[in-house]
Amino acid sequence: MKIAITGGAGFLAYHIARMGINRGYTLRLLDIAPFEPSDYDPSVECRKVDVRDKAALVEAFQGMDIVVHGAAALPLWKKEEIYDINVRGTRNVLEAAQECGVQRVIFISSTAVYGVPKVHPLFENSPLIGVGPYGESKIAAEKVCEEFRTKNLCVPVIRPKTFIGSGRLGVFQILYDWVESGKRIPVIGSGHNRYQLLEVEDLAEAVFLCATSPVEKANDTFNVGAKEFNTVQEDLGALCKYAQSGARVMGTPAPFVKFWLGIFEAMKLSPLYKWVYGTADKDSFVSTEKIEKTLGWNPKYSNSQALIRSYQWYLDHKGEIAQGTGITHRIAWDQGVLKFFKRWM
């Protein structure tokens, strides 16, 4: 099987490529971000392709059986870019795939499409109320996917919870740095809310199930998240216990902290965007019953196990990590004003 992956230089694509090579598949990675050749098996082809360039996509999809569409502008990007890449780019991918005779396109959406609901767990038919341009763009992109299903293209849609694992940095690197330093780890609110995460290897397994399951089963929308998860206090507490650095979890007054994080974000002094701090004190978890029953998906890792695996990778590779600007999850983000508060924790 030949698979093309948009957003190919990203965190998820890195893991899909590794898993795909181990299974004997042919991989072609597409991205506008630079690739690090040493990250991939020599057989993996890396191309600089922008999803806003349909002609380039048509050329890149030639001979491919499956497309995994993971390219997306993150919430820190400008609103216009988010819609251009996440919505128009998705239409380009689907049109190019159909023109090239691709069998199916797997779209990586997000549970951001659910907004901040009061009732949990969330099911695939729960109301879609996106938070900000990112969440709204994912809803719009899903509608494009539904349109192409009516045009006889198989388009599985995966809505993953926040996924972590080896190689995941971004906002999580800030957490790992504080944990390693033995700091108090402030959580927004009491930390008694349940916030579901996802190990990236479990997500990659869901992608391959969507790629290989019969069309009548795969051509649908699926939530994906850890099956075992506790409260934020408990899961972060398990990470702190593993680190043995003296780090411990500390609750904070949510309205006060959110107010100042909003100010810092507006002043571009903090890497934390509204979707991160705005939902951090709320319950946030989805039902994965549908993908379990339909495709036989069975996650291996709990929240705490995923956090520990990701943290250990950080410790093993921190000397190789470069700082970045928050454009991808595979670089360490500048902590900005958070560095100042770290001194007092």
Short mmCIF file of C-alpha atoms in Angstrom, two decimals:
data_model
loop_
_atom_site.label_atom_id
_atom_site.label_comp_id
_atom_site.label_asym_id
_atom_site.label_seq_id
_atom_site.Cartn_x
_atom_site.Cartn_y
_atom_site.Cartn_z
CA MET A 1 0.00 0.00 0.00
CA LYS A 2 1.24 3.49 -0.92
CA ILE A 3 0.40 6.31 1.47
CA ALA A 4 0.85 10.07 1.11
CA ILE A 5 0.69 12.21 4.25
CA THR A 6 0.10 15.96 4.26
CA GLY A 7 1.65 17.74 7.21
CA GLY A 8 4.40 15.20 6.70
CA ALA A 9 7.05 16.99 8.76
CA GLY A 10 4.77 17.02 11.80
CA PHE A 11 4.58 14.99 14.97
CA LEU A 12 1.76 12.66 13.93
CA ALA A 13 3.19 12.02 10.45
CA TYR A 14 6.52 11.07 12.00
CA HIS A 15 4.83 8.28 13.95
CA ILE A 16 2.60 7.17 11.07
CA ALA A 17 5.68 6.94 8.84
CA ARG A 18 7.58 4.82 11.39
CA MET A 19 4.65 2.49 11.88
CA GLY A 20 3.94 2.32 8.15
CA ILE A 21 7.51 1.37 7.25
CA ASN A 22 7.43 -1.39 9.85
CA ARG A 23 4.32 -2.74 8.16
CA GLY A 24 5.87 -2.70 4.70
CA TYR A 25 4.05 0.32 3.27
CA THR A 26 5.47 2.95 0.90
CA LEU A 27 5.40 6.46 2.37
CA ARG A 28 5.47 9.90 0.72
CA LEU A 29 5.50 12.87 3.11
CA LEU A 30 4.34 16.34 2.00
CA ASP A 31 4.85 19.59 3.89
CA ILE A 32 5.98 23.20 3.55
CA ALA A 33 7.99 22.86 6.77
CA PRO A 34 11.55 21.54 6.50
CA PHE A 35 12.21 17.83 6.96
CA GLU A 36 15.00 16.29 9.00
CA PRO A 37 16.10 13.36 6.79
CA SER A 38 17.69 11.49 9.68
CA ASP A 39 14.23 11.16 11.29
CA TYR A 40 12.98 8.82 8.59
CA ASP A 41 13.79 5.53 6.95
CA PRO A 42 15.75 6.09 3.69
CA SER A 43 12.80 4.65 1.75
CA VAL A 44 10.49 7.48 2.87
CA GLU A 45 10.10 10.18 0.21
CA CYS A 46 9.86 13.78 1.46
CA ARG A 47 8.50 16.54 -0.77
CA LYS A 48 7.92 20.24 -0.21
CA VAL A 49 4.24 20.66 -1.07
CA ASP A 50 1.70 23.26 0.07
CA VAL A 51 -1.91 22.06 0.43
CA ARG A 52 -2.96 25.44 -0.98
CA ASP A 53 -1.33 24.42 -4.27
CA LYS A 54 -3.71 21.97 -5.89
CA ALA A 55 -1.49 21.35 -8.93
CA ALA A 56 1.37 20.30 -6.64
CA LEU A 57 -0.99 17.97 -4.78
CA VAL A 58 -2.14 16.33 -8.00
CA GLU A 59 1.47 15.63 -8.90
CA ALA A 60 2.27 14.34 -5.39
CA PHE A 61 -0.75 12.01 -5.22
CA GLN A 62 0.07 10.17 -8.43
CA GLY A 63 0.24 6.42 -7.74
CA MET A 64 -0.91 6.74 -4.12
CA ASP A 65 -3.57 4.44 -2.64
CA ILE A 66 -4.28 6.36 0.57
CA VAL A 67 -3.92 10.00 1.62
CA VAL A 68 -3.72 10.94 5.29
CA HIS A 69 -4.58 14.62 5.48
CA GLY A 70 -2.93 15.95 8.62
CA ALA A 71 -1.75 19.38 7.43
CA ALA A 72 -3.31 22.18 9.46
CA ALA A 73 -2.63 25.69 10.67
CA LEU A 74 -2.50 25.71 14.47
CA PRO A 75 -4.51 28.11 16.68
CA LEU A 76 -1.55 30.50 17.01
CA TRP A 77 -1.69 31.29 13.28
CA LYS A 78 -3.60 34.23 11.82
CA LYS A 79 -7.32 33.69 11.23
CA GLU A 80 -7.03 34.09 7.47
CA GLU A 81 -4.24 31.52 7.25
CA ILE A 82 -6.16 29.06 9.43
CA TYR A 83 -9.17 29.13 7.12
CA ASP A 84 -7.06 29.13 3.98
CA ILE A 85 -5.05 26.08 5.00
CA ASN A 86 -7.62 24.14 7.03
CA VAL A 87 -10.65 24.62 4.79
CA ARG A 88 -9.50 25.50 1.28
CA GLY A 89 -6.49 23.21 1.70
CA THR A 90 -8.78 20.32 2.64
CA ARG A 91 -10.90 20.88 -0.47
CA ASN A 92 -7.73 20.91 -2.59
CA VAL A 93 -6.58 17.64 -1.04
CA LEU A 94 -9.91 15.93 -1.67
CA GLU A 95 -10.22 17.20 -5.24
CA ALA A 96 -6.64 16.22 -6.07
CA ALA A 97 -7.07 12.79 -4.50
CA GLN A 98 -10.23 12.13 -6.50
CA GLU A 99 -8.58 13.23 -9.72
CA CYS A 100 -5.66 10.87 -9.05
CA GLY A 101 -7.84 7.85 -8.26
CA VAL A 102 -6.83 7.68 -4.59
CA GLN A 103 -8.92 5.05 -2.79
CA ARG A 104 -9.59 7.01 0.38
CA VAL A 105 -8.57 10.17 2.24
CA ILE A 106 -8.30 10.05 6.04
CA PHE A 107 -8.91 13.49 7.52
CA ILE A 108 -7.39 14.33 10.91
CA SER A 109 -9.89 16.65 12.55
CA SER A 110 -9.99 17.60 16.24
CA THR A 111 -12.23 17.40 19.30
CA ALA A 112 -12.02 21.22 19.23
CA VAL A 113 -15.13 20.92 17.04
CA TYR A 114 -17.16 20.26 20.21
CA GLY A 115 -16.24 23.54 21.88
CA VAL A 116 -16.57 23.57 25.68
CA PRO A 117 -19.72 21.51 26.37
CA LYS A 118 -21.22 20.90 29.81
CA VAL A 119 -22.19 17.28 29.21
CA HIS A 120 -19.69 14.41 28.89
CA PRO A 121 -18.72 12.08 27.38
CA LEU A 122 -18.99 13.53 23.89
CA PHE A 123 -20.24 11.36 21.07
CA GLU A 124 -19.73 11.77 17.33
CA ASN A 125 -23.26 13.16 16.97
CA SER A 126 -22.84 15.73 19.77
CA PRO A 127 -23.38 19.40 18.75
CA LEU A 128 -20.45 21.03 16.95
CA ILE A 129 -19.58 24.43 18.43
CA GLY A 130 -15.97 25.27 17.58
CA VAL A 131 -13.88 27.55 19.78
CA GLY A 132 -12.15 30.27 17.76
CA PRO A 133 -10.99 30.12 14.14
CA TYR A 134 -9.24 26.77 14.60
CA GLY A 135 -12.28 24.90 15.93
CA GLU A 136 -14.56 26.61 13.42
CA SER A 137 -12.23 25.76 10.53
CA LYS A 138 -12.19 22.09 11.52
CA ILE A 139 -16.00 22.01 11.46
CA ALA A 140 -16.00 23.62 8.02
CA ALA A 141 -13.37 21.15 6.78
CA GLU A 142 -15.46 18.22 8.03
CA LYS A 143 -18.39 19.53 6.00
CA VAL A 144 -16.16 19.45 2.91
CA CYS A 145 -15.31 15.83 3.74
CA GLU A 146 -19.02 14.99 3.99
CA GLU A 147 -19.55 16.60 0.59
CA PHE A 148 -16.94 14.34 -1.00
CA ARG A 149 -18.47 11.25 0.59
CA THR A 150 -21.51 11.98 -1.59
CA LYS A 151 -19.12 11.96 -4.57
CA ASN A 152 -18.16 8.35 -3.87
CA LEU A 153 -14.86 9.08 -2.13
CA CYS A 154 -14.18 7.21 1.10
CA VAL A 155 -13.29 9.89 3.67
CA PRO A 156 -12.83 8.61 7.24
CA VAL A 157 -12.71 11.50 9.73
CA ILE A 158 -10.79 11.10 13.00
CA ARG A 159 -11.37 13.47 15.91
CA PRO A 160 -8.44 12.93 18.28
CA LYS A 161 -8.02 14.33 21.75
CA THR A 162 -4.76 16.18 22.43
CA PHE A 163 -2.12 13.60 21.58
CA ILE A 164 1.34 13.24 23.05
CA GLY A 165 4.23 10.79 22.87
CA SER A 166 7.86 10.54 21.87
CA GLY A 167 8.83 13.68 19.97
CA ARG A 168 5.92 15.80 21.23
CA LEU A 169 7.16 19.18 22.40
CA GLY A 170 5.26 22.45 21.89
CA VAL A 171 3.29 23.43 24.96
CA PHE A 172 4.07 20.08 26.65
CA GLN A 173 7.79 20.84 26.64
CA ILE A 174 7.01 23.74 28.96
CA LEU A 175 5.33 21.30 31.35
CA TYR A 176 8.23 18.86 31.14
CA ASP A 177 10.77 21.61 31.81
CA TRP A 178 8.94 22.67 34.97
CA VAL A 179 8.54 19.07 36.14
CA GLU A 180 12.23 18.33 35.61
CA SER A 181 13.11 21.50 37.52
CA GLY A 182 11.10 20.35 40.54
CA LYS A 183 8.68 23.27 40.39
CA ARG A 184 5.13 23.51 41.59
CA ILE A 185 2.98 22.80 38.55
CA PRO A 186 0.06 25.25 38.49
CA VAL A 187 -3.15 23.87 37.03
CA ILE A 188 -6.03 26.16 36.18
CA GLY A 189 -8.71 25.59 38.80
CA SER A 190 -8.68 22.76 41.31
CA GLY A 191 -7.45 20.09 38.88
CA HIS A 192 -10.33 17.84 39.86
CA ASN A 193 -11.70 17.88 36.32
CA ARG A 194 -11.10 14.95 33.94
CA TYR A 195 -9.12 15.88 30.83
CA GLN A 196 -8.57 13.04 28.37
CA LEU A 197 -5.34 12.79 26.36
CA LEU A 198 -4.14 10.30 23.74
CA GLU A 199 -0.86 8.50 23.03
CA VAL A 200 0.24 9.19 19.46
CA GLU A 201 0.90 5.51 18.76
CA ASP A 202 -2.72 4.75 19.59
CA LEU A 203 -3.77 7.50 17.19
CA ALA A 204 -1.50 6.12 14.45
CA GLU A 205 -3.12 2.70 14.95
CA ALA A 206 -6.54 4.31 14.46
CA VAL A 207 -5.28 5.86 11.21
CA PHE A 208 -4.18 2.49 9.86
CA LEU A 209 -7.48 0.89 10.85
CA CYS A 210 -9.27 3.61 8.87
CA ALA A 211 -6.92 2.90 5.95
CA THR A 212 -7.40 -0.86 5.88
CA SER A 213 -10.93 -1.56 7.17
CA PRO A 214 -13.77 -2.19 4.69
CA VAL A 215 -15.16 1.00 3.15
CA GLU A 216 -18.62 0.44 4.63
CA LYS A 217 -17.08 0.53 8.12
CA ALA A 218 -14.32 3.10 7.67
CA ASN A 219 -16.25 5.78 5.76
CA ASP A 220 -17.44 7.50 8.93
CA THR A 221 -16.41 9.85 11.75
CA PHE A 222 -14.65 8.58 14.88
CA ASN A 223 -13.60 9.99 18.25
CA VAL A 224 -10.21 8.82 19.52
CA GLY A 225 -8.87 9.29 23.04
CA ALA A 226 -7.33 7.40 25.94
CA LYS A 227 -9.62 4.81 27.45
CA GLU A 228 -8.11 5.17 30.93
CA PHE A 229 -7.77 8.65 32.41
CA ASN A 230 -8.24 10.27 35.80
CA THR A 231 -8.42 13.85 37.04
CA VAL A 232 -5.80 16.40 36.00
CA GLN A 233 -4.46 16.34 39.57
CA GLU A 234 -4.09 12.56 39.49
CA ASP A 235 -2.57 12.23 36.02
CA LEU A 236 -0.09 15.08 36.50
CA GLY A 237 0.60 13.77 39.98
CA ALA A 238 1.59 10.42 38.46
CA LEU A 239 4.02 12.24 36.16
CA CYS A 240 5.53 14.19 39.08
CA LYS A 241 5.91 11.01 41.08
CA TYR A 242 7.70 9.36 38.15
CA ALA A 243 10.04 12.36 37.73
CA GLN A 244 11.17 12.25 41.39
CA SER A 245 12.24 15.88 41.04
CA GLY A 246 10.14 17.35 43.81
CA ALA A 247 7.58 18.73 41.36
CA ARG A 248 4.01 18.76 42.65
CA VAL A 249 0.64 19.89 41.34
CA MET A 250 -0.86 23.15 42.62
CA GLY A 251 -4.42 24.40 42.06
CA THR A 252 -5.07 28.05 41.16
CA PRO A 253 -8.11 30.37 41.00
CA ALA A 254 -9.30 29.79 37.44
CA PRO A 255 -10.95 33.19 36.65
CA PHE A 256 -7.92 35.14 37.88
CA VAL A 257 -5.40 33.01 35.99
CA LYS A 258 -7.45 32.96 32.79
CA PHE A 259 -7.82 36.75 32.89
CA TRP A 260 -4.07 37.30 33.03
CA LEU A 261 -3.27 34.60 30.50
CA GLY A 262 -5.66 36.36 28.13
CA ILE A 263 -3.80 39.64 28.69
CA PHE A 264 -0.42 37.96 28.15
CA GLU A 265 -1.68 36.27 24.99
CA ALA A 266 -2.96 39.57 23.59
CA MET A 267 0.42 41.16 24.33
CA LYS A 268 2.18 38.17 22.69
CA LEU A 269 4.04 37.47 25.94
CA SER A 270 2.76 33.93 26.42
CA PRO A 271 2.72 30.87 24.13
CA LEU A 272 -0.54 29.64 25.69
CA TYR A 273 -3.55 30.29 23.46
CA LYS A 274 -7.20 30.42 24.50
CA TRP A 275 -8.03 26.84 23.56
CA VAL A 276 -5.31 25.67 26.00
CA TYR A 277 -6.12 27.80 29.05
CA GLY A 278 -9.80 28.32 28.32
CA THR A 279 -10.66 24.64 28.64
CA ALA A 280 -7.99 23.50 31.12
CA ASP A 281 -10.31 23.60 34.16
CA LYS A 282 -13.24 21.89 32.43
CA ASP A 283 -14.08 18.24 31.95
CA SER A 284 -13.06 17.23 28.44
CA PHE A 285 -13.48 13.65 27.29
CA VAL A 286 -15.09 11.74 24.46
CA SER A 287 -16.59 8.31 24.01
CA THR A 288 -14.46 5.97 21.89
CA GLU A 289 -17.08 3.25 21.82
CA LYS A 290 -17.84 3.75 18.13
CA ILE A 291 -14.33 3.16 16.79
CA GLU A 292 -13.82 0.29 19.23
CA LYS A 293 -16.94 -1.52 18.07
CA THR A 294 -16.76 -0.60 14.38
CA LEU A 295 -13.03 -0.94 13.63
CA GLY A 296 -11.76 -2.93 16.62
CA TRP A 297 -9.53 -0.12 17.92
CA ASN A 298 -8.09 -0.77 21.37
CA PRO A 299 -5.73 1.84 22.87
CA LYS A 300 -2.66 0.62 24.73
CA TYR A 301 -1.88 3.65 26.90
CA SER A 302 -3.61 5.58 29.68
CA ASN A 303 -3.25 9.34 30.22
CA SER A 304 -0.52 8.93 32.83
CA GLN A 305 1.38 6.36 30.76
CA ALA A 306 1.29 8.67 27.73
CA LEU A 307 2.57 11.60 29.80
CA ILE A 308 5.39 9.53 31.30
CA ARG A 309 6.46 8.14 27.90
CA SER A 310 6.53 11.64 26.42
CA TYR A 311 8.40 13.08 29.41
CA GLN A 312 11.02 10.34 29.30
CA TRP A 313 11.61 11.02 25.60
CA TYR A 314 12.11 14.68 26.49
CA LEU A 315 14.72 13.79 29.11
CA ASP A 316 16.54 11.50 26.69
CA HIS A 317 16.67 14.10 23.90
CA LYS A 318 16.59 17.53 25.57
CA GLY A 319 20.14 18.28 24.46
CA GLU A 320 19.00 18.08 20.84
CA ILE A 321 15.93 20.30 21.23
CA ALA A 322 15.83 23.69 19.54
CA GLN A 323 13.53 26.56 20.53
CA GLY A 324 10.81 27.66 18.15
CA THR A 325 7.87 30.00 17.78
CA GLY A 326 4.89 27.73 18.29
CA ILE A 327 4.37 26.83 14.65
CA THR A 328 4.66 23.05 15.11
CA HIS A 329 4.48 20.55 17.97
CA ARG A 330 7.93 19.12 17.22
CA ILE A 331 9.87 22.12 18.50
CA ALA A 332 10.15 23.60 21.99
CA TRP A 333 8.14 26.78 22.32
CA ASP A 334 9.57 29.93 23.88
CA GLN A 335 8.01 30.19 27.35
CA GLY A 336 7.81 33.97 27.21
CA VAL A 337 6.50 35.52 30.42
CA LEU A 338 6.06 32.04 31.91
CA LYS A 339 9.83 31.97 32.52
CA PHE A 340 9.37 34.79 35.03
CA PHE A 341 6.69 32.91 36.97
CA LYS A 342 8.76 29.73 36.89
CA ARG A 343 11.35 31.37 39.16
CA TRP A 344 8.78 31.75 41.93
CA MET A 345 7.19 28.31 41.75
#
